[in-house]
Amino acid sequence: MGFAGLAVGSAFSGLKPVCEFMTFNFAMQAIDQIVNSAAKTLYMSGGIVKCPIVFRGPNGAAAGVGAQHSQDFSAWYGSVPGLKVVSPWNSEDAKGLLKAAIRDPNPVVVLENELEYGISYPMSTEALSEDFVLPIGKAKIEREGKDITLVSHSRSVGFCMKAAELLAKDGISAEVINLRSIKPLDTETIFKSIKKTNHIVSVEQGWASFGVGSEICAQVMENEAFWHLDAPMTRVTGADVPTPYAANLEGLAFPDEHVIVKAVRDNLDKKVGF
């Protein structure tokens, strides 16, 4: 709470602080600073008091740290007007989105993943350049496909990529969308993909209730892309329970590539048509 308050005050005074939480679970102690002071002051001051600040740190489940340290707050922060929220998956995302967040004049929440910190990913020549910045609000198609759309963010993108490889062995071509940005959400890329594949599965490690997948589902329902679906959208999520501490139960609480493959097969089998 103290760090966040000092950082927000610094932003009001013209600095551009980066406030790091050891884990976003601890950010619950500073939720008033983030959701009220940082997110709303520009609006409440009539555009006079700006708050160019970045809140960053690990988000979502780690491993063996219990229920209070294994929570995904993507949907929480994504629902708050005044906040931009990004969720990187690989090294390119982490670099490009953090630089974009620091350059942005608004409060930006950067939700990283602890289990991805120790994983190496290839970097393109472009991504290695000093000027490399990714636009906030633009998703990336990580893998082209024609039979079904898999849309995800953060660590779940990796599981979607593995699932797509498994599905390809059986002749199923899955398109994988890496959201990168939770708010603003790149619905244009999602809708365009649906019109091509006619099927969609959202994948996340957050809770099923009121999650990112729920928002995507609502956006699809409210758009003409809905009429291109050959089956209802499927959501793959974490279990709606506090994360277990026991390793065997923890493993059952979150989806992996095998769960995604099953969800894809079930979705393709429905083909009810509208």
mmCIF file of C-alpha atoms in Angstrom:
data_model
loop_
_atom_site.group_PDB
_atom_site.id
_atom_site.type_symbol
_atom_site.label_atom_id
_atom_site.label_comp_id
_atom_site.label_asym_id
_atom_site.label_seq_id
_atom_site.Cartn_x
_atom_site.Cartn_y
_atom_site.Cartn_z
ATOM 1 C CA MET A 1 0.000 0.000 0.000
ATOM 2 C CA GLY A 2 2.829 2.336 0.833
ATOM 3 C CA PHE A 3 4.791 1.682 -2.353
ATOM 4 C CA ALA A 4 1.680 2.093 -4.495
ATOM 5 C CA GLY A 5 0.695 5.333 -2.764
ATOM 6 C CA LEU A 6 4.181 6.811 -3.194
ATOM 7 C CA ALA A 7 4.210 5.765 -6.848
ATOM 8 C CA VAL A 8 0.784 7.245 -7.610
ATOM 9 C CA GLY A 9 1.746 10.511 -5.907
ATOM 10 C CA SER A 10 4.955 10.592 -7.938
ATOM 11 C CA ALA A 11 2.940 10.141 -11.137
ATOM 12 C CA PHE A 12 0.653 13.028 -10.148
ATOM 13 C CA SER A 13 3.791 15.142 -9.704
ATOM 14 C CA GLY A 14 5.099 14.514 -13.199
ATOM 15 C CA LEU A 15 7.286 11.428 -12.757
ATOM 16 C CA LYS A 16 6.674 8.082 -14.481
ATOM 17 C CA PRO A 17 7.036 5.422 -11.792
ATOM 18 C CA VAL A 18 7.029 1.654 -12.298
ATOM 19 C CA CYS A 19 5.525 0.038 -9.210
ATOM 20 C CA GLU A 20 6.394 -3.650 -8.923
ATOM 21 C CA PHE A 21 4.421 -6.045 -6.767
ATOM 22 C CA MET A 22 6.236 -9.206 -5.724
ATOM 23 C CA THR A 23 2.953 -10.831 -6.740
ATOM 24 C CA PHE A 24 -0.366 -9.290 -7.711
ATOM 25 C CA ASN A 25 -1.914 -11.154 -4.811
ATOM 26 C CA PHE A 26 -0.186 -8.562 -2.608
ATOM 27 C CA ALA A 27 -1.712 -5.797 -4.746
ATOM 28 C CA MET A 28 -4.961 -6.448 -2.885
ATOM 29 C CA GLN A 29 -3.432 -4.356 -0.100
ATOM 30 C CA ALA A 30 -3.107 -1.479 -2.588
ATOM 31 C CA ILE A 31 -6.337 -1.934 -4.514
ATOM 32 C CA ASP A 32 -7.674 1.503 -3.530
ATOM 33 C CA GLN A 33 -4.538 3.192 -4.883
ATOM 34 C CA ILE A 34 -4.817 1.319 -8.197
ATOM 35 C CA VAL A 35 -8.569 1.290 -8.807
ATOM 36 C CA ASN A 36 -9.458 4.694 -7.340
ATOM 37 C CA SER A 37 -6.435 6.997 -7.185
ATOM 38 C CA ALA A 38 -4.577 5.893 -10.337
ATOM 39 C CA ALA A 39 -7.476 4.897 -12.579
ATOM 40 C CA LYS A 40 -9.931 7.710 -11.885
ATOM 41 C CA THR A 41 -8.014 10.901 -11.105
ATOM 42 C CA LEU A 42 -7.556 12.022 -14.732
ATOM 43 C CA TYR A 43 -11.319 11.774 -15.241
ATOM 44 C CA MET A 44 -12.253 13.347 -11.891
ATOM 45 C CA SER A 45 -9.838 16.253 -12.387
ATOM 46 C CA GLY A 46 -11.282 17.085 -15.794
ATOM 47 C CA GLY A 47 -8.103 15.987 -17.534
ATOM 48 C CA ILE A 48 -5.793 18.171 -15.430
ATOM 49 C CA VAL A 49 -4.065 15.626 -13.163
ATOM 50 C CA LYS A 50 -2.433 12.847 -15.181
ATOM 51 C CA CYS A 51 -1.234 9.533 -13.772
ATOM 52 C CA PRO A 52 1.364 7.954 -16.088
ATOM 53 C CA ILE A 53 2.174 4.879 -14.015
ATOM 54 C CA VAL A 54 2.926 1.183 -14.549
ATOM 55 C CA PHE A 55 1.943 -1.541 -12.082
ATOM 56 C CA ARG A 56 3.722 -4.792 -12.885
ATOM 57 C CA GLY A 57 4.406 -8.177 -11.355
ATOM 58 C CA PRO A 58 3.519 -11.889 -11.518
ATOM 59 C CA ASN A 59 -0.144 -12.816 -11.843
ATOM 60 C CA GLY A 60 -1.975 -16.136 -11.881
ATOM 61 C CA ALA A 61 -1.064 -19.504 -10.450
ATOM 62 C CA ALA A 62 2.531 -20.326 -9.603
ATOM 63 C CA ALA A 63 3.421 -23.740 -8.146
ATOM 64 C CA GLY A 64 2.822 -24.922 -4.605
ATOM 65 C CA VAL A 65 2.081 -21.528 -3.099
ATOM 66 C CA GLY A 66 -1.513 -22.093 -2.005
ATOM 67 C CA ALA A 67 -4.855 -20.403 -2.605
ATOM 68 C CA GLN A 68 -3.902 -16.869 -1.534
ATOM 69 C CA HIS A 69 -0.971 -16.695 -3.966
ATOM 70 C CA SER A 70 -2.459 -18.406 -7.029
ATOM 71 C CA GLN A 71 -5.026 -15.991 -8.422
ATOM 72 C CA ASP A 72 -5.544 -14.456 -11.843
ATOM 73 C CA PHE A 73 -6.705 -10.839 -11.671
ATOM 74 C CA SER A 74 -6.928 -10.194 -15.429
ATOM 75 C CA ALA A 75 -10.713 -9.880 -15.418
ATOM 76 C CA TRP A 76 -10.674 -7.787 -12.223
ATOM 77 C CA TYR A 77 -8.445 -5.063 -13.617
ATOM 78 C CA GLY A 78 -9.926 -5.407 -17.096
ATOM 79 C CA SER A 79 -13.300 -4.319 -15.708
ATOM 80 C CA VAL A 80 -11.978 -1.012 -14.302
ATOM 81 C CA PRO A 81 -12.449 2.135 -16.447
ATOM 82 C CA GLY A 82 -9.241 4.148 -16.600
ATOM 83 C CA LEU A 83 -6.853 1.185 -16.540
ATOM 84 C CA LYS A 84 -5.135 -0.448 -19.476
ATOM 85 C CA VAL A 85 -4.221 -4.090 -18.879
ATOM 86 C CA VAL A 86 -1.669 -6.189 -20.768
ATOM 87 C CA SER A 87 -0.779 -9.850 -20.291
ATOM 88 C CA PRO A 88 2.480 -11.032 -21.949
ATOM 89 C CA TRP A 89 3.231 -14.644 -22.825
ATOM 90 C CA ASN A 90 6.742 -14.920 -24.312
ATOM 91 C CA SER A 91 9.921 -12.823 -24.314
ATOM 92 C CA GLU A 92 8.818 -10.670 -27.237
ATOM 93 C CA ASP A 93 5.565 -9.857 -25.440
ATOM 94 C CA ALA A 94 7.319 -9.105 -22.163
ATOM 95 C CA LYS A 95 9.730 -6.628 -23.730
ATOM 96 C CA GLY A 96 7.383 -4.965 -26.188
ATOM 97 C CA LEU A 97 4.435 -4.603 -23.838
ATOM 98 C CA LEU A 98 6.424 -3.336 -20.849
ATOM 99 C CA LYS A 99 8.065 -0.670 -23.007
ATOM 100 C CA ALA A 100 4.661 0.283 -24.400
ATOM 101 C CA ALA A 101 3.248 0.483 -20.876
ATOM 102 C CA ILE A 102 6.038 2.812 -19.731
ATOM 103 C CA ARG A 103 5.540 5.056 -22.761
ATOM 104 C CA ASP A 104 1.775 5.213 -22.320
ATOM 105 C CA PRO A 105 0.429 8.355 -20.586
ATOM 106 C CA ASN A 106 -2.193 6.337 -18.701
ATOM 107 C CA PRO A 107 -2.099 3.838 -15.817
ATOM 108 C CA VAL A 108 -1.162 0.425 -17.216
ATOM 109 C CA VAL A 109 -1.296 -2.900 -15.366
ATOM 110 C CA VAL A 110 1.253 -5.446 -16.643
ATOM 111 C CA LEU A 111 0.255 -8.955 -15.585
ATOM 112 C CA GLU A 112 3.229 -11.286 -15.960
ATOM 113 C CA ASN A 113 3.460 -14.978 -15.012
ATOM 114 C CA GLU A 114 5.939 -16.332 -12.485
ATOM 115 C CA LEU A 115 6.244 -19.731 -14.157
ATOM 116 C CA GLU A 116 7.238 -18.068 -17.445
ATOM 117 C CA TYR A 117 10.146 -16.115 -15.932
ATOM 118 C CA GLY A 118 12.564 -19.047 -16.270
ATOM 119 C CA ILE A 119 11.580 -20.049 -19.808
ATOM 120 C CA SER A 120 13.567 -18.882 -22.841
ATOM 121 C CA TYR A 121 11.832 -17.920 -26.074
ATOM 122 C CA PRO A 122 13.341 -17.005 -29.454
ATOM 123 C CA MET A 123 13.520 -13.302 -30.256
ATOM 124 C CA SER A 124 13.348 -11.896 -33.763
ATOM 125 C CA THR A 125 15.881 -9.358 -34.981
ATOM 126 C CA GLU A 126 13.165 -6.737 -34.802
ATOM 127 C CA ALA A 127 12.335 -7.638 -31.198
ATOM 128 C CA LEU A 128 15.993 -7.365 -30.189
ATOM 129 C CA SER A 129 16.233 -3.762 -31.374
ATOM 130 C CA GLU A 130 16.145 -0.942 -28.821
ATOM 131 C CA ASP A 131 13.136 0.667 -30.507
ATOM 132 C CA PHE A 132 10.934 -2.439 -30.348
ATOM 133 C CA VAL A 133 7.534 -1.635 -28.843
ATOM 134 C CA LEU A 134 4.256 -3.549 -29.185
ATOM 135 C CA PRO A 135 0.961 -1.670 -29.505
ATOM 136 C CA ILE A 136 -1.401 -1.993 -26.555
ATOM 137 C CA GLY A 137 -4.748 -3.348 -27.692
ATOM 138 C CA LYS A 138 -3.493 -5.505 -30.563
ATOM 139 C CA ALA A 139 -3.550 -9.312 -30.465
ATOM 140 C CA LYS A 140 -1.170 -11.572 -32.400
ATOM 141 C CA ILE A 141 -2.015 -14.674 -34.396
ATOM 142 C CA GLU A 142 0.686 -17.059 -33.165
ATOM 143 C CA ARG A 143 -0.412 -19.876 -35.470
ATOM 144 C CA GLU A 144 -2.633 -19.768 -38.549
ATOM 145 C CA GLY A 145 -5.494 -22.253 -38.792
ATOM 146 C CA LYS A 146 -8.758 -22.897 -40.593
ATOM 147 C CA ASP A 147 -10.854 -25.292 -38.469
ATOM 148 C CA ILE A 148 -11.124 -23.683 -35.031
ATOM 149 C CA THR A 149 -9.956 -20.564 -33.169
ATOM 150 C CA LEU A 150 -8.128 -20.816 -29.849
ATOM 151 C CA VAL A 151 -7.942 -17.458 -28.068
ATOM 152 C CA SER A 152 -5.852 -17.081 -24.930
ATOM 153 C CA HIS A 153 -3.384 -14.950 -22.991
ATOM 154 C CA SER A 154 -0.350 -15.330 -20.743
ATOM 155 C CA ARG A 155 0.864 -18.872 -19.952
ATOM 156 C CA SER A 156 -2.208 -20.480 -21.508
ATOM 157 C CA VAL A 157 -1.014 -19.428 -24.962
ATOM 158 C CA GLY A 158 1.791 -21.964 -24.629
ATOM 159 C CA PHE A 159 -0.704 -24.710 -23.839
ATOM 160 C CA CYS A 160 -2.769 -23.666 -26.859
ATOM 161 C CA MET A 161 0.297 -23.932 -29.089
ATOM 162 C CA LYS A 162 0.987 -27.448 -27.793
ATOM 163 C CA ALA A 163 -2.669 -28.384 -28.260
ATOM 164 C CA ALA A 164 -2.561 -27.088 -31.839
ATOM 165 C CA GLU A 165 0.414 -29.359 -32.550
ATOM 166 C CA LEU A 166 -1.427 -32.390 -31.154
ATOM 167 C CA LEU A 167 -4.564 -31.547 -33.128
ATOM 168 C CA ALA A 168 -2.562 -31.114 -36.340
ATOM 169 C CA LYS A 169 -1.547 -34.790 -36.133
ATOM 170 C CA ASP A 170 -5.210 -35.647 -36.605
ATOM 171 C CA GLY A 171 -5.733 -33.171 -39.414
ATOM 172 C CA ILE A 172 -7.366 -30.440 -37.303
ATOM 173 C CA SER A 173 -6.023 -26.973 -38.086
ATOM 174 C CA ALA A 174 -6.262 -24.671 -35.052
ATOM 175 C CA GLU A 175 -5.646 -20.932 -35.183
ATOM 176 C CA VAL A 176 -4.031 -19.611 -31.979
ATOM 177 C CA ILE A 177 -4.604 -15.998 -30.953
ATOM 178 C CA ASN A 178 -2.383 -14.454 -28.278
ATOM 179 C CA LEU A 179 -4.475 -11.603 -26.866
ATOM 180 C CA ARG A 180 -1.499 -9.734 -25.368
ATOM 181 C CA SER A 181 -3.918 -7.014 -24.256
ATOM 182 C CA ILE A 182 -6.880 -7.581 -21.929
ATOM 183 C CA LYS A 183 -8.052 -3.981 -22.038
ATOM 184 C CA PRO A 184 -8.458 -2.730 -24.652
ATOM 185 C CA LEU A 185 -9.466 -6.120 -26.080
ATOM 186 C CA ASP A 186 -8.723 -6.756 -29.760
ATOM 187 C CA THR A 187 -12.154 -8.043 -30.721
ATOM 188 C CA GLU A 188 -11.514 -7.305 -34.407
ATOM 189 C CA THR A 189 -8.880 -10.035 -34.641
ATOM 190 C CA ILE A 190 -11.135 -12.497 -32.773
ATOM 191 C CA PHE A 191 -14.153 -11.786 -34.996
ATOM 192 C CA LYS A 192 -12.100 -12.074 -38.172
ATOM 193 C CA SER A 193 -10.770 -15.451 -37.066
ATOM 194 C CA ILE A 194 -14.270 -16.721 -36.211
ATOM 195 C CA LYS A 195 -15.483 -15.819 -39.700
ATOM 196 C CA LYS A 196 -12.701 -18.017 -41.080
ATOM 197 C CA THR A 197 -12.882 -21.032 -38.733
ATOM 198 C CA ASN A 198 -16.555 -20.927 -37.589
ATOM 199 C CA HIS A 199 -15.548 -22.290 -34.169
ATOM 200 C CA ILE A 200 -13.982 -20.702 -31.074
ATOM 201 C CA VAL A 201 -12.564 -21.919 -27.762
ATOM 202 C CA SER A 202 -11.251 -19.462 -25.167
ATOM 203 C CA VAL A 203 -8.540 -20.645 -22.782
ATOM 204 C CA GLU A 204 -7.435 -19.070 -19.514
ATOM 205 C CA GLN A 205 -6.163 -20.039 -16.089
ATOM 206 C CA GLY A 206 -8.489 -17.669 -14.281
ATOM 207 C CA TRP A 207 -11.790 -18.664 -12.717
ATOM 208 C CA ALA A 208 -14.711 -19.507 -14.970
ATOM 209 C CA SER A 209 -17.095 -17.047 -13.326
ATOM 210 C CA PHE A 210 -16.969 -13.528 -14.809
ATOM 211 C CA GLY A 211 -13.651 -14.217 -16.535
ATOM 212 C CA VAL A 212 -11.887 -13.008 -19.675
ATOM 213 C CA GLY A 213 -13.528 -15.841 -21.614
ATOM 214 C CA SER A 214 -16.915 -14.666 -20.384
ATOM 215 C CA GLU A 215 -16.245 -11.197 -21.797
ATOM 216 C CA ILE A 216 -15.097 -12.615 -25.126
ATOM 217 C CA CYS A 217 -18.268 -14.722 -25.251
ATOM 218 C CA ALA A 218 -20.421 -11.644 -24.636
ATOM 219 C CA GLN A 219 -18.589 -9.640 -27.303
ATOM 220 C CA VAL A 220 -19.075 -12.422 -29.849
ATOM 221 C CA MET A 221 -22.795 -12.662 -29.011
ATOM 222 C CA GLU A 222 -23.201 -8.931 -29.598
ATOM 223 C CA ASN A 223 -21.406 -8.974 -32.955
ATOM 224 C CA GLU A 224 -22.417 -10.318 -36.341
ATOM 225 C CA ALA A 225 -19.512 -12.782 -36.037
ATOM 226 C CA PHE A 226 -21.979 -14.794 -33.936
ATOM 227 C CA TRP A 227 -23.821 -15.817 -37.089
ATOM 228 C CA HIS A 228 -20.653 -17.401 -38.463
ATOM 229 C CA LEU A 229 -20.418 -19.919 -35.605
ATOM 230 C CA ASP A 230 -21.240 -23.554 -36.369
ATOM 231 C CA ALA A 231 -21.325 -24.371 -32.636
ATOM 232 C CA PRO A 232 -21.609 -22.426 -29.372
ATOM 233 C CA MET A 233 -18.375 -20.991 -27.995
ATOM 234 C CA THR A 234 -16.509 -23.160 -25.465
ATOM 235 C CA ARG A 235 -14.672 -21.752 -22.436
ATOM 236 C CA VAL A 236 -11.692 -23.580 -20.929
ATOM 237 C CA THR A 237 -10.781 -22.120 -17.528
ATOM 238 C CA GLY A 238 -9.310 -22.838 -14.155
ATOM 239 C CA ALA A 239 -11.586 -24.521 -11.638
ATOM 240 C CA ASP A 240 -13.956 -22.275 -9.674
ATOM 241 C CA VAL A 241 -12.258 -23.187 -6.390
ATOM 242 C CA PRO A 242 -9.479 -21.733 -4.224
ATOM 243 C CA THR A 243 -6.263 -23.174 -5.662
ATOM 244 C CA PRO A 244 -5.265 -26.319 -3.735
ATOM 245 C CA TYR A 245 -1.831 -26.521 -2.138
ATOM 246 C CA ALA A 246 -1.399 -30.276 -2.708
ATOM 247 C CA ALA A 247 0.452 -30.774 -5.996
ATOM 248 C CA ASN A 248 -1.871 -33.467 -7.350
ATOM 249 C CA LEU A 249 -4.972 -31.357 -6.690
ATOM 250 C CA GLU A 250 -3.297 -28.198 -7.970
ATOM 251 C CA GLY A 251 -2.581 -29.984 -11.245
ATOM 252 C CA LEU A 252 -6.274 -30.753 -11.627
ATOM 253 C CA ALA A 253 -7.304 -27.132 -11.017
ATOM 254 C CA PHE A 254 -5.818 -25.706 -14.232
ATOM 255 C CA PRO A 255 -6.143 -26.754 -17.888
ATOM 256 C CA ASP A 256 -3.229 -28.039 -19.964
ATOM 257 C CA GLU A 257 -2.912 -28.931 -23.643
ATOM 258 C CA HIS A 258 -4.770 -32.230 -23.205
ATOM 259 C CA VAL A 259 -7.797 -30.497 -21.682
ATOM 260 C CA ILE A 260 -7.754 -28.016 -24.570
ATOM 261 C CA VAL A 261 -7.592 -30.808 -27.160
ATOM 262 C CA LYS A 262 -10.658 -32.457 -25.623
ATOM 263 C CA ALA A 263 -12.534 -29.140 -25.584
ATOM 264 C CA VAL A 264 -11.706 -28.600 -29.269
ATOM 265 C CA ARG A 265 -12.921 -32.063 -30.246
ATOM 266 C CA ASP A 266 -16.135 -31.605 -28.285
ATOM 267 C CA ASN A 267 -16.738 -28.210 -29.903
ATOM 268 C CA LEU A 268 -16.173 -29.540 -33.421
ATOM 269 C CA ASP A 269 -18.498 -32.475 -32.736
ATOM 270 C CA LYS A 270 -21.394 -30.164 -31.793
ATOM 271 C CA LYS A 271 -21.811 -28.456 -35.184
ATOM 272 C CA VAL A 272 -25.404 -27.482 -34.496
ATOM 273 C CA GLY A 273 -25.386 -24.479 -36.801
ATOM 274 C CA PHE A 274 -27.385 -21.263 -36.376
#
